[in-house]
mmCIF file of C-alpha atoms in Angstrom:
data_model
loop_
_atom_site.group_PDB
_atom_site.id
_atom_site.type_symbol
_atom_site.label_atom_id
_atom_site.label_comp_id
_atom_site.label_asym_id
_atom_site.label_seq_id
_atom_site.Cartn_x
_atom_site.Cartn_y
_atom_site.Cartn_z
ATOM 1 C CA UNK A 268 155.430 132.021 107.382
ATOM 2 C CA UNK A 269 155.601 133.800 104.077
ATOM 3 C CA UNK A 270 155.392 137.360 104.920
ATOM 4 C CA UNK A 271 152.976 137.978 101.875
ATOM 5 C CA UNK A 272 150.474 135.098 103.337
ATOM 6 C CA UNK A 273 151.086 137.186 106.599
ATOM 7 C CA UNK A 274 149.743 140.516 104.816
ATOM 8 C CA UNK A 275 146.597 138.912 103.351
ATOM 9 C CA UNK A 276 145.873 136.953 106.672
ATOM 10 C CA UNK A 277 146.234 139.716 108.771
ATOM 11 C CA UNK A 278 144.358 141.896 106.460
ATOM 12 C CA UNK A 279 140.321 139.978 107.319
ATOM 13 C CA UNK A 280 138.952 138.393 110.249
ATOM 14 C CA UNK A 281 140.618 134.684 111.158
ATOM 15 C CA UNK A 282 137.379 133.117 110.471
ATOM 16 C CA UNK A 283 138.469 133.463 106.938
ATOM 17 C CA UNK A 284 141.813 131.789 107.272
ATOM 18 C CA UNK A 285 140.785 128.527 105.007
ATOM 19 C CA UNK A 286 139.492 130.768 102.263
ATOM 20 C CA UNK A 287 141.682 133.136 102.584
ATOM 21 C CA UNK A 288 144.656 130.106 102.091
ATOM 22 C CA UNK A 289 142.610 129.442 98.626
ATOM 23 C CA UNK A 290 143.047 132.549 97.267
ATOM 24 C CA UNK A 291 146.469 133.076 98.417
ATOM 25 C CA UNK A 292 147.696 130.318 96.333
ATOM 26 C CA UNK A 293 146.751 132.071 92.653
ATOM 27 C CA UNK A 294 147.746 136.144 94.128
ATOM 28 C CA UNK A 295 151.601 136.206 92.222
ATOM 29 C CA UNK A 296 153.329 138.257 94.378
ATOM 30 C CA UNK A 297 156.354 140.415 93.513
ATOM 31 C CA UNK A 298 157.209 140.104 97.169
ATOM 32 C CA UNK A 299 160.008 142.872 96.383
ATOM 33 C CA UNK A 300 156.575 145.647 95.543
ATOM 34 C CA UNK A 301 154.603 144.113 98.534
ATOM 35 C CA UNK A 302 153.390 146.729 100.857
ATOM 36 C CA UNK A 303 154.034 146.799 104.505
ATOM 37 C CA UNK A 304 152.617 150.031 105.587
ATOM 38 C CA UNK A 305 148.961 149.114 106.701
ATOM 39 C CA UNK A 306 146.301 150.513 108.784
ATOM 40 C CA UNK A 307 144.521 149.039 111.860
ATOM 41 C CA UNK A 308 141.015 148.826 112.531
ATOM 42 C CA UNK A 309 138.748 146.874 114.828
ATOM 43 C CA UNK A 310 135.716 144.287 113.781
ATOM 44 C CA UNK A 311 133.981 143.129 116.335
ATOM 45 C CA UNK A 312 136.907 142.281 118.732
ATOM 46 C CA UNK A 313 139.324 141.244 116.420
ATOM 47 C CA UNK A 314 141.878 144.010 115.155
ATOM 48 C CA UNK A 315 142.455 143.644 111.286
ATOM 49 C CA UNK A 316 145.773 144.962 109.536
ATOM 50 C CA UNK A 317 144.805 146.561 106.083
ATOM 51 C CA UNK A 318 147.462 146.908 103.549
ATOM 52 C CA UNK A 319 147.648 150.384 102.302
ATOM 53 C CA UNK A 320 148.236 149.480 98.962
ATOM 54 C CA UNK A 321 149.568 146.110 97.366
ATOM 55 C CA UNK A 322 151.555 145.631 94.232
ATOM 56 C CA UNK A 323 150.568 142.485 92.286
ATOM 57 C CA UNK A 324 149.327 140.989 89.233
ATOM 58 C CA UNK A 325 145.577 139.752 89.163
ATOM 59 C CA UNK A 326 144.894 136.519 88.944
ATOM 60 C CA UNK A 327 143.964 135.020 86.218
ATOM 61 C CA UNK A 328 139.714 134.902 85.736
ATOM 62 C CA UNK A 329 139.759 130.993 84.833
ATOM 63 C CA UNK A 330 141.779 130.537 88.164
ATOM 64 C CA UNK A 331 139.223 132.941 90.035
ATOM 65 C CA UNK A 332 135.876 131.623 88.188
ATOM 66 C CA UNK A 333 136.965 128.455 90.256
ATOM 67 C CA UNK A 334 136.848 129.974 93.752
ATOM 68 C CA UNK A 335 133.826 130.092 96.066
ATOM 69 C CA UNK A 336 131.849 133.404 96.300
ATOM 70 C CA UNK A 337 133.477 134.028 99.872
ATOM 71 C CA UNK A 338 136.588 133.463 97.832
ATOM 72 C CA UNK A 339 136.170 135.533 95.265
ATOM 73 C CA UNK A 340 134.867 138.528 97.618
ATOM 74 C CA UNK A 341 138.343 138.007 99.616
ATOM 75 C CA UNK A 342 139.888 138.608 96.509
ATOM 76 C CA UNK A 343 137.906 142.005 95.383
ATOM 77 C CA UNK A 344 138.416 143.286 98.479
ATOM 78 C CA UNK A 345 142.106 142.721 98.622
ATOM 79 C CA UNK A 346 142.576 144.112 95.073
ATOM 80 C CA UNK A 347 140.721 147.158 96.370
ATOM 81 C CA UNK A 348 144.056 148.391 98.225
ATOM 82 C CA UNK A 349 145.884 147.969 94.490
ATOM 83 C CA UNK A 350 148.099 150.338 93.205
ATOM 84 C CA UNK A 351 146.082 150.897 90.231
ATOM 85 C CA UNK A 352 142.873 153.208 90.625
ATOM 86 C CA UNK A 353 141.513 151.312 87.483
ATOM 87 C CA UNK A 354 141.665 147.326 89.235
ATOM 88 C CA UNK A 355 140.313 149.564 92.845
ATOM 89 C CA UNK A 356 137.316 150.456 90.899
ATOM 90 C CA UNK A 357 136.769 147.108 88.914
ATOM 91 C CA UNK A 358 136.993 145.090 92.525
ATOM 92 C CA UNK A 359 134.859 147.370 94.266
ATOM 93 C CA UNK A 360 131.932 147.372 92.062
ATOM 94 C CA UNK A 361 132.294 143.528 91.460
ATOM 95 C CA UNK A 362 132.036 143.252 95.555
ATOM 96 C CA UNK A 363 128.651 145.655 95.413
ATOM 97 C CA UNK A 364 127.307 143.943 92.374
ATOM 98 C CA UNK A 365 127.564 140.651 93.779
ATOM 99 C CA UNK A 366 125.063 141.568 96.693
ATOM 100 C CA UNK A 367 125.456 140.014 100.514
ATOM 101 C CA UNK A 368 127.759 142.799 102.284
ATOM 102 C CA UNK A 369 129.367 141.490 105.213
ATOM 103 C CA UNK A 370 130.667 143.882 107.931
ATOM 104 C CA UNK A 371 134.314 142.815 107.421
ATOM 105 C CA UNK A 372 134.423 143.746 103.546
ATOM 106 C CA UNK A 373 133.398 147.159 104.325
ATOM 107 C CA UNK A 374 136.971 148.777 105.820
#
């Protein structure tokens, strides 16, 4: 398995793993800046790996405008470990705009 599929499945609870697939597919890795140092934490009883930061490109918005809203909130909170304090910001108020907080996009 790709490690950077690895990161971003370990990183949210496996009842995510199909969506989670989607929006691996238009993350563009530089897998030589991808993070490995993460954090644990515990949801329910599943532990969850959370990258302490990750070095990527966004995707494109056409490419994320065609994602479901599950999708999309997989994506804002990924981005939310971003190098970048700027993209942290944008993807955490698009995840609190967007209303429905689930416990496993709050760590």
């Amino acid at each position: 398995m790709n490690k950077d599929i690895k990161i971003l499945l370990d990183a949210f609870p496996k009842k995510l793993e199909n969506d989670i697939k989607v929006v691996f597919e238009i993350i563009h890795f530089n897998t030589e800046l991808c993070t490995i140092d993460t954090f644990d934490i515990q949801i329910d009883e599943e532990k969850i790996h959370i990258p302490s930061r990750i070095y990527c490109e966004e995707p494109n918005e056409i490419e994320e405008i065609k994602m479901t809203h599950i999708q999309r909130q997989i994506l804002n909170c990924f981005f939310t470990r971003h190098h970048s304090g700027y993209v942290r910001q944008k993807r955490l108020r698009q995840i609190f705009t967007k209303g429905n907080i689930e416990k496993w996009m709050i760590p």
